[in-house]
Amino acid sequence: MKNYLITGGAGFIGSNFILYMLKKYRTDITIINLDNLTYAGNLENLKEVEKLENYRFIKADICDRDAVMKVFETNEIDRVIHFAAESHVDRSIRNPEVFVNTNVLGTMNLINAAKISWETPDGYKKDKKYVQVSTDEVYGSLETEEEFFYETTPLNPHSPYSASKASADFLVKAYIDTFRFPANITRCSNNYGPYQFPEKLIPLMINNALSGKNLPVYGTGKNVRDWLYVEDHAKAIDLVAESAKAGEIYNVGGHNEKRNIEIVTLIIDTLLEILPEKDARRDLISHDLITYVEDRKGHDFRYAIAPDKIKADLGWEPETPFSKGIKLTIEWYLKNIDWMEHVTKGDYQKYYSEMYHV
Ligand code: NAD
Ligand code: TYD
């Protein structure tokens, strides 16, 4: 029986990871989900597991030393999977400080607590693992269509978000190099799928299209992101936690580079394909909703991951083709209109009108 501490488990990737793990391992694992429920954290995502005896939620900030230390003191934690973060680039441009607090100082606090609790006089307790869930954005931006990010690519972050994630990666690496701390770092490309907050490209476009609102495309719409279905990411993290040699870094990507405008066009087309003929929302949706708006400051041009190392070492490959993943995602949002209504109440409206000047 392994005990997992999952931080940020009420967010998009964290909740998908918890659902995946409890489906896969059932009662062979226990999960503690530590999350302070920012605007991005939503316990509704975990309704189907909240009553399980081997799942527990703790509302706490990863920066809170006593709260984090207490989790390690009162539980024999075997795996830490660290998702908790401020994760949205646009918010980091508007308010960088909270990104440093959570992403840098929070990570520092967490690795310190794990190190203290796992240390023995001659190393660490057996079979312990910490996984730092990082992002391809730490590598910066590719300016041509031919290059890829490898694990050896120097870190060159541009946004306050990616700078804070790179700082956290360096701290974890320092703990690996200095203290032989049993950790891995994974650097994944853009995720999409159920439960993603509608500040990110795909759910924002789905939500706006369904209510006939403009679809705001930054700059030329030619920027490229490499999209990975969130469950494929969950599988990669599980594999790294279980099978990767401590200290290794792995890039995780979808082999699926798309220009933003292609994504927006595909969402419109897929909605029109899926929605029944008599659904009134069809009349609101058209390509005329696409609106080019002011570009993001410092907008990274292209991200593209070479996931060769994780394939060679651990046999991981993206499984979900984009054509299938985007349909699953849109169908999920159509079935979960209530979820969208709940998360877009209150603060979201304020964020949206400030961000998009409407
Ligand atoms: P998210 O914003 O959806 O969720 C973040 C979660 O962390 C929320 O539940 C929030 O309440 C929690 N949280 C924030 N600050 C906290 C704090 N101080 N203490 C405790 N909990 C806190 O993020 P996501 O998209 O699920 O991303 C998860 C992780 O994966 C992040 O570390 C992110 O950098 C990384 N990542 C994301 C993507 C992507 O495409 N979304 C891609 C690669 C890597
Ligand atoms: P986003 O989902 O914020 O992820 P990231 O910036 O971390 O890659 O944005 C993905 C791409 O979509 C990025 O190039 C910015 C662009 N974008 C828009 O064009 N319009 C939008 O409203 C949003 C949120 C993003």
CSV table of N, CA and C and ligand atoms in Angstrom, one decimal, residues 87-90 137 161 190 196 199-202 204-205 216-218 223-225 227 260 293 296 299-300 303 356, ligand 2:
chain,number,residue,atom,x,y,z
A,87,SER,N,-1.0,28.8,-12.5
A,87,SER,CA,-0.6,28.2,-13.7
A,87,SER,C,-0.9,29.0,-15.0
A,88,HIS,N,-1.5,30.2,-14.8
A,88,HIS,CA,-1.9,30.9,-16.0
A,88,HIS,C,-1.0,32.1,-16.4
A,89,VAL,N,-0.4,32.0,-17.6
A,89,VAL,CA,0.6,33.0,-18.1
A,89,VAL,C,0.0,34.4,-18.0
A,90,ASP,N,-1.3,34.6,-18.5
A,90,ASP,CA,-1.8,36.0,-18.5
A,90,ASP,C,-1.9,36.6,-17.1
A,137,GLU,N,7.3,25.3,-20.9
A,137,GLU,CA,7.5,26.7,-21.0
A,137,GLU,C,8.8,27.2,-20.3
A,161,TYR,N,5.3,33.5,-15.1
A,161,TYR,CA,4.9,32.1,-14.8
A,161,TYR,C,6.0,31.1,-15.1
A,190,ASN,N,1.3,21.7,-23.4
A,190,ASN,CA,-0.1,22.1,-23.1
A,190,ASN,C,-1.0,21.0,-23.0
A,196,GLN,N,-10.8,21.6,-17.2
A,196,GLN,CA,-9.8,22.7,-17.4
A,196,GLN,C,-10.5,24.0,-17.2
A,199,GLU,N,-10.0,29.8,-18.5
A,199,GLU,CA,-9.1,31.0,-18.7
A,199,GLU,C,-8.1,30.5,-19.8
A,200,LYS,N,-8.0,29.2,-20.0
A,200,LYS,CA,-7.0,28.6,-20.9
A,200,LYS,C,-7.7,28.5,-22.3
A,201,LEU,N,-6.9,28.4,-23.3
A,201,LEU,CA,-7.4,28.6,-24.7
A,201,LEU,C,-8.6,27.7,-25.0
A,202,ILE,N,-8.5,26.4,-24.8
A,202,ILE,CA,-9.5,25.4,-25.3
A,202,ILE,C,-10.8,25.6,-24.6
A,204,LEU,N,-11.9,28.1,-22.8
A,204,LEU,CA,-12.4,29.5,-23.0
A,204,LEU,C,-13.1,29.6,-24.4
A,205,MET,N,-12.5,29.0,-25.4
A,205,MET,CA,-13.2,29.1,-26.7
A,205,MET,C,-14.5,28.3,-26.8
A,216,PRO,N,-11.5,35.4,-28.7
A,216,PRO,CA,-10.4,36.3,-28.8
A,216,PRO,C,-9.0,35.6,-29.1
A,217,VAL,N,-8.5,35.8,-30.3
A,217,VAL,CA,-7.3,35.2,-30.7
A,217,VAL,C,-6.2,36.2,-30.6
A,218,TYR,N,-5.1,35.9,-29.8
A,218,TYR,CA,-4.1,36.9,-29.6
A,218,TYR,C,-3.2,37.0,-30.8
A,223,ASN,N,0.8,31.5,-33.3
A,223,ASN,CA,1.6,30.8,-32.3
A,223,ASN,C,1.3,29.4,-32.2
A,224,VAL,N,2.3,28.6,-31.9
A,224,VAL,CA,2.2,27.1,-31.9
A,224,VAL,C,2.3,26.6,-30.5
A,225,ARG,N,1.4,25.7,-30.1
A,225,ARG,CA,1.5,24.9,-28.9
A,225,ARG,C,1.4,23.4,-29.2
A,227,TRP,N,-0.2,20.1,-28.0
A,227,TRP,CA,-1.3,19.7,-27.1
A,227,TRP,C,-1.3,18.2,-26.8
A,260,ASN,N,-2.6,28.3,-32.9
A,260,ASN,CA,-3.8,28.6,-32.1
A,260,ASN,C,-5.1,28.8,-33.0
A,293,VAL,N,-7.3,39.9,-31.3
A,293,VAL,CA,-7.1,41.0,-30.3
A,293,VAL,C,-5.7,41.2,-30.1
A,296,ARG,N,-0.5,39.0,-26.5
A,296,ARG,CA,0.0,38.8,-25.2
A,296,ARG,C,1.4,39.4,-25.1
A,299,HIS,N,4.7,37.2,-25.9
A,299,HIS,CA,4.1,35.9,-26.3
A,299,HIS,C,5.1,35.0,-26.9
A,300,ASP,N,5.3,33.8,-26.3
A,300,ASP,CA,6.2,32.8,-26.8
A,300,ASP,C,5.6,32.3,-28.1
A,303,TYR,N,6.1,26.2,-28.9
A,303,TYR,CA,6.6,25.2,-28.0
A,303,TYR,C,6.4,23.8,-28.7
A,356,TYR,N,-10.1,41.0,-21.1
A,356,TYR,CA,-10.5,41.2,-22.5
A,356,TYR,C,-11.2,42.5,-22.8
B,2,TYD,P1,-3.0,29.2,-22.8
B,2,TYD,O1,-4.1,28.2,-22.8
B,2,TYD,O2,-3.1,30.4,-21.9
B,2,TYD,O3,-1.6,28.4,-22.5
B,2,TYD,P2,-0.1,28.8,-22.5
B,2,TYD,O4,0.0,30.3,-22.7
B,2,TYD,O5,0.4,28.4,-21.2
B,2,TYD,O6,0.5,28.1,-23.7
B,2,TYD,O7,-2.7,29.8,-24.2
B,2,TYD,C1,-2.5,28.9,-25.3
B,2,TYD,C2,-2.2,29.7,-26.5
B,2,TYD,O8,-3.4,30.4,-26.9
B,2,TYD,C3,-1.2,30.9,-26.3
B,2,TYD,O9,-0.4,31.0,-27.5
B,2,TYD,C4,-2.1,32.1,-26.1
B,2,TYD,C5,-3.3,31.8,-26.9
B,2,TYD,N1,-4.6,32.4,-26.4
B,2,TYD,C6,-5.4,33.2,-27.3
B,2,TYD,O10,-5.0,33.4,-28.4
B,2,TYD,N2,-6.5,33.7,-26.8
B,2,TYD,C7,-6.9,33.5,-25.5
B,2,TYD,O11,-8.0,34.0,-25.1
B,2,TYD,C8,-6.1,32.6,-24.6
B,2,TYD,C9,-6.5,32.4,-23.2
B,2,TYD,C10,-4.9,32.1,-25.2
